[in-house]
Amino acid sequence: FCAAEGIDADRVRDIFRTDEDARRLLIDLETGKIDEEEFDPAFAAMLGVQQPDGLIARLMAGARPDHRMMNAVRAAREAGVRTGLISNSWGVKRYNRDLLGELFDGVVISGDVGIRKPSKRIYLMGAEAIGLPPQECVFVDDLEFNLTPARELGMVGVHHTNADDTVPQLEKLLGVRMR
């Protein structure tokens, strides 16, 4: 994204880490307080990007589904494991709700519920959505700091870096084959 927009490669990451207004803007988007149409021009101005229309779509254009993880979730669910998704959303329009229904027994999207990770409330909502107490849940996230509140609630936390590492960990924890 940064290369295509002609901005410094670390600009997006750095602005969220250092600019409180940018951070608040993201939190408002993730919790559904503002929509994409409000976020795009405000964040484009912060980044110095000339074209605000479709900014989130351009930011996310390089993101691809991790089919190995999706297949692992399918396999776990087919083996009787209750599966769920807790997602901090960059708007709520991008989700393929049919696919989410196929993969997960329960789905909690921050923009739909007005709460985002790392609030403990969203983890409790996720456990409730799949009908399990937190102590019977394994929570997987690519951001280590999102695992802390899950662990504090009694969930087992798995830091996802890639399917090669995560799937074997989950197989061991859940006692099911996922490959």
Short mmCIF file of C-alpha atoms in Angstrom, two decimals:
data_model
loop_
_atom_site.label_atom_id
_atom_site.label_comp_id
_atom_site.label_asym_id
_atom_site.label_seq_id
_atom_site.Cartn_x
_atom_site.Cartn_y
_atom_site.Cartn_z
CA PHE A 1 0.00 0.00 0.00
CA CYS A 2 2.64 2.50 1.04
CA ALA A 3 4.72 1.93 -2.09
CA ALA A 4 1.66 2.28 -4.33
CA GLU A 5 0.65 5.49 -2.56
CA GLY A 6 4.16 6.94 -2.62
CA ILE A 7 4.55 7.23 1.14
CA ASP A 8 7.18 5.93 3.55
CA ALA A 9 6.99 2.13 3.98
CA ASP A 10 6.43 2.40 7.74
CA ARG A 11 4.01 5.34 7.67
CA VAL A 12 0.78 3.47 8.44
CA ARG A 13 2.31 1.46 11.26
CA ASP A 14 4.09 4.46 12.73
CA ILE A 15 1.10 6.79 12.65
CA PHE A 16 -1.00 4.34 14.67
CA ARG A 17 1.81 3.94 17.18
CA THR A 18 2.59 7.64 17.63
CA ASP A 19 -0.42 9.78 16.69
CA GLU A 20 -3.23 9.74 19.25
CA ASP A 21 -5.73 11.19 16.76
CA ALA A 22 -4.98 8.41 14.26
CA ARG A 23 -5.29 5.82 17.00
CA ARG A 24 -8.65 7.24 18.10
CA LEU A 25 -9.84 7.27 14.48
CA LEU A 26 -8.97 3.57 14.14
CA ILE A 27 -10.66 2.69 17.43
CA ASP A 28 -13.78 4.57 16.34
CA LEU A 29 -13.80 2.60 13.07
CA GLU A 30 -13.19 -0.73 14.79
CA THR A 31 -15.99 -0.13 17.29
CA GLY A 32 -18.47 1.09 14.67
CA LYS A 33 -18.63 4.67 15.96
CA ILE A 34 -17.71 5.84 12.47
CA ASP A 35 -18.07 4.12 9.13
CA GLU A 36 -15.62 3.70 6.27
CA GLU A 37 -16.93 6.80 4.51
CA GLU A 38 -15.94 8.90 7.54
CA PHE A 39 -12.66 7.09 8.16
CA ASP A 40 -11.26 7.24 4.62
CA PRO A 41 -10.97 11.04 4.18
CA ALA A 42 -9.79 11.63 7.75
CA PHE A 43 -7.09 8.97 7.61
CA ALA A 44 -6.07 9.93 4.06
CA ALA A 45 -5.42 13.47 5.29
CA MET A 46 -3.31 12.15 8.19
CA LEU A 47 -1.28 10.00 5.80
CA GLY A 48 -0.94 12.70 3.18
CA VAL A 49 -2.70 10.52 0.59
CA GLN A 50 -4.37 12.48 -2.19
CA GLN A 51 -7.23 10.07 -2.99
CA PRO A 52 -9.39 9.29 0.05
CA ASP A 53 -12.10 7.32 -1.76
CA GLY A 54 -11.65 3.59 -1.24
CA LEU A 55 -8.72 4.04 1.16
CA ILE A 56 -9.55 1.02 3.33
CA ALA A 57 -9.99 -1.14 0.23
CA ARG A 58 -6.54 -0.08 -0.96
CA LEU A 59 -5.04 -0.64 2.50
CA MET A 60 -6.47 -4.17 2.54
CA ALA A 61 -5.83 -5.00 -1.12
CA GLY A 62 -2.74 -7.05 -0.31
CA ALA A 63 -4.44 -9.14 2.38
CA ARG A 64 -5.17 -12.69 1.31
CA PRO A 65 -7.05 -15.50 3.03
CA ASP A 66 -4.83 -18.05 4.75
CA HIS A 67 -6.37 -21.16 3.20
CA ARG A 68 -4.34 -23.49 5.40
CA MET A 69 -5.78 -21.88 8.51
CA MET A 70 -9.28 -21.86 7.03
CA ASN A 71 -8.98 -25.56 6.23
CA ALA A 72 -7.71 -26.22 9.76
CA VAL A 73 -10.75 -24.44 11.20
CA ARG A 74 -13.03 -26.49 8.94
CA ALA A 75 -11.34 -29.71 10.03
CA ALA A 76 -11.63 -28.79 13.71
CA ARG A 77 -15.30 -27.95 13.33
CA GLU A 78 -15.98 -31.17 11.44
CA ALA A 79 -14.28 -33.04 14.30
CA GLY A 80 -16.75 -31.51 16.75
CA VAL A 81 -14.69 -28.59 18.05
CA ARG A 82 -16.77 -25.46 18.58
CA THR A 83 -15.16 -22.67 16.55
CA GLY A 84 -15.49 -18.92 16.86
CA LEU A 85 -14.17 -15.68 15.48
CA ILE A 86 -13.46 -12.47 17.37
CA SER A 87 -12.37 -9.79 14.92
CA ASN A 88 -11.42 -6.15 15.20
CA SER A 89 -13.00 -4.79 12.05
CA TRP A 90 -11.96 -2.12 9.60
CA GLY A 91 -15.61 -1.59 8.81
CA VAL A 92 -18.21 -4.32 8.67
CA LYS A 93 -18.93 -4.50 4.94
CA ARG A 94 -15.97 -6.68 3.92
CA TYR A 95 -16.94 -9.82 5.77
CA ASN A 96 -18.27 -12.74 3.80
CA ARG A 97 -20.95 -13.66 6.30
CA ASP A 98 -21.80 -16.90 4.49
CA LEU A 99 -18.19 -18.07 4.73
CA LEU A 100 -18.03 -17.05 8.39
CA GLY A 101 -21.16 -19.12 9.02
CA GLU A 102 -19.51 -22.08 7.31
CA LEU A 103 -16.32 -21.81 9.40
CA PHE A 104 -17.53 -20.67 12.81
CA ASP A 105 -20.21 -21.55 15.33
CA GLY A 106 -20.05 -18.03 16.71
CA VAL A 107 -18.85 -14.72 15.29
CA VAL A 108 -18.17 -11.48 17.17
CA ILE A 109 -17.10 -8.54 15.02
CA SER A 110 -16.04 -5.40 16.85
CA GLY A 111 -17.84 -3.02 14.52
CA ASP A 112 -21.10 -4.91 15.09
CA VAL A 113 -20.87 -5.02 18.90
CA GLY A 114 -19.12 -1.72 19.66
CA ILE A 115 -16.28 -3.37 21.59
CA ARG A 116 -12.80 -4.28 20.37
CA LYS A 117 -9.89 -6.41 21.43
CA PRO A 118 -8.25 -6.21 23.91
CA SER A 119 -11.40 -5.50 25.98
CA LYS A 120 -12.16 -8.56 28.08
CA ARG A 121 -15.85 -8.13 27.28
CA ILE A 122 -15.34 -9.11 23.63
CA TYR A 123 -13.58 -12.35 24.64
CA LEU A 124 -16.48 -13.18 26.96
CA MET A 125 -18.89 -12.48 24.10
CA GLY A 126 -16.87 -14.82 21.89
CA ALA A 127 -16.99 -17.64 24.44
CA GLU A 128 -20.72 -17.10 24.89
CA ALA A 129 -21.26 -17.13 21.11
CA ILE A 130 -19.87 -20.66 20.92
CA GLY A 131 -21.54 -21.80 24.13
CA LEU A 132 -18.41 -22.46 26.18
CA PRO A 133 -16.93 -20.95 29.32
CA PRO A 134 -13.68 -19.05 28.68
CA GLN A 135 -11.70 -21.73 30.52
CA GLU A 136 -12.63 -24.21 27.79
CA CYS A 137 -11.52 -21.94 24.94
CA VAL A 138 -8.32 -21.67 22.95
CA PHE A 139 -7.83 -18.17 21.54
CA VAL A 140 -5.54 -17.59 18.54
CA ASP A 141 -4.34 -14.13 17.55
CA ASP A 142 -1.50 -12.69 15.51
CA LEU A 143 -0.97 -9.87 18.02
CA GLU A 144 0.59 -11.00 21.27
CA PHE A 145 -1.02 -8.20 23.30
CA ASN A 146 -4.48 -9.49 22.34
CA LEU A 147 -3.67 -12.80 24.04
CA THR A 148 -3.12 -11.28 27.50
CA PRO A 149 -6.78 -10.57 28.37
CA ALA A 150 -7.83 -13.94 26.94
CA ARG A 151 -5.34 -15.68 29.19
CA GLU A 152 -6.49 -13.61 32.17
CA LEU A 153 -9.99 -14.99 31.56
CA GLY A 154 -8.63 -18.56 31.58
CA MET A 155 -8.40 -19.13 27.84
CA VAL A 156 -5.34 -20.79 26.37
CA GLY A 157 -3.62 -18.27 24.12
CA VAL A 158 -1.80 -19.20 20.93
CA HIS A 159 0.28 -16.56 19.16
CA HIS A 160 -0.27 -17.09 15.43
CA THR A 161 2.69 -16.33 13.19
CA ASN A 162 2.09 -18.88 10.44
CA ALA A 163 0.06 -22.02 9.78
CA ASP A 164 3.14 -24.27 10.01
CA ASP A 165 3.51 -23.35 13.68
CA THR A 166 -0.08 -22.69 14.70
CA VAL A 167 -1.85 -25.76 13.32
CA PRO A 168 0.36 -28.32 15.13
CA GLN A 169 -0.09 -26.37 18.38
CA LEU A 170 -3.84 -26.44 17.94
CA GLU A 171 -3.87 -30.13 17.08
CA LYS A 172 -2.04 -30.88 20.31
CA LEU A 173 -4.27 -28.61 22.42
CA LEU A 174 -7.56 -29.76 20.87
CA GLY A 175 -6.69 -33.38 20.30
CA VAL A 176 -7.91 -33.38 16.70
CA ARG A 177 -6.23 -33.64 13.32
CA MET A 178 -6.50 -30.36 11.42
CA ARG A 179 -4.28 -31.01 8.38
#
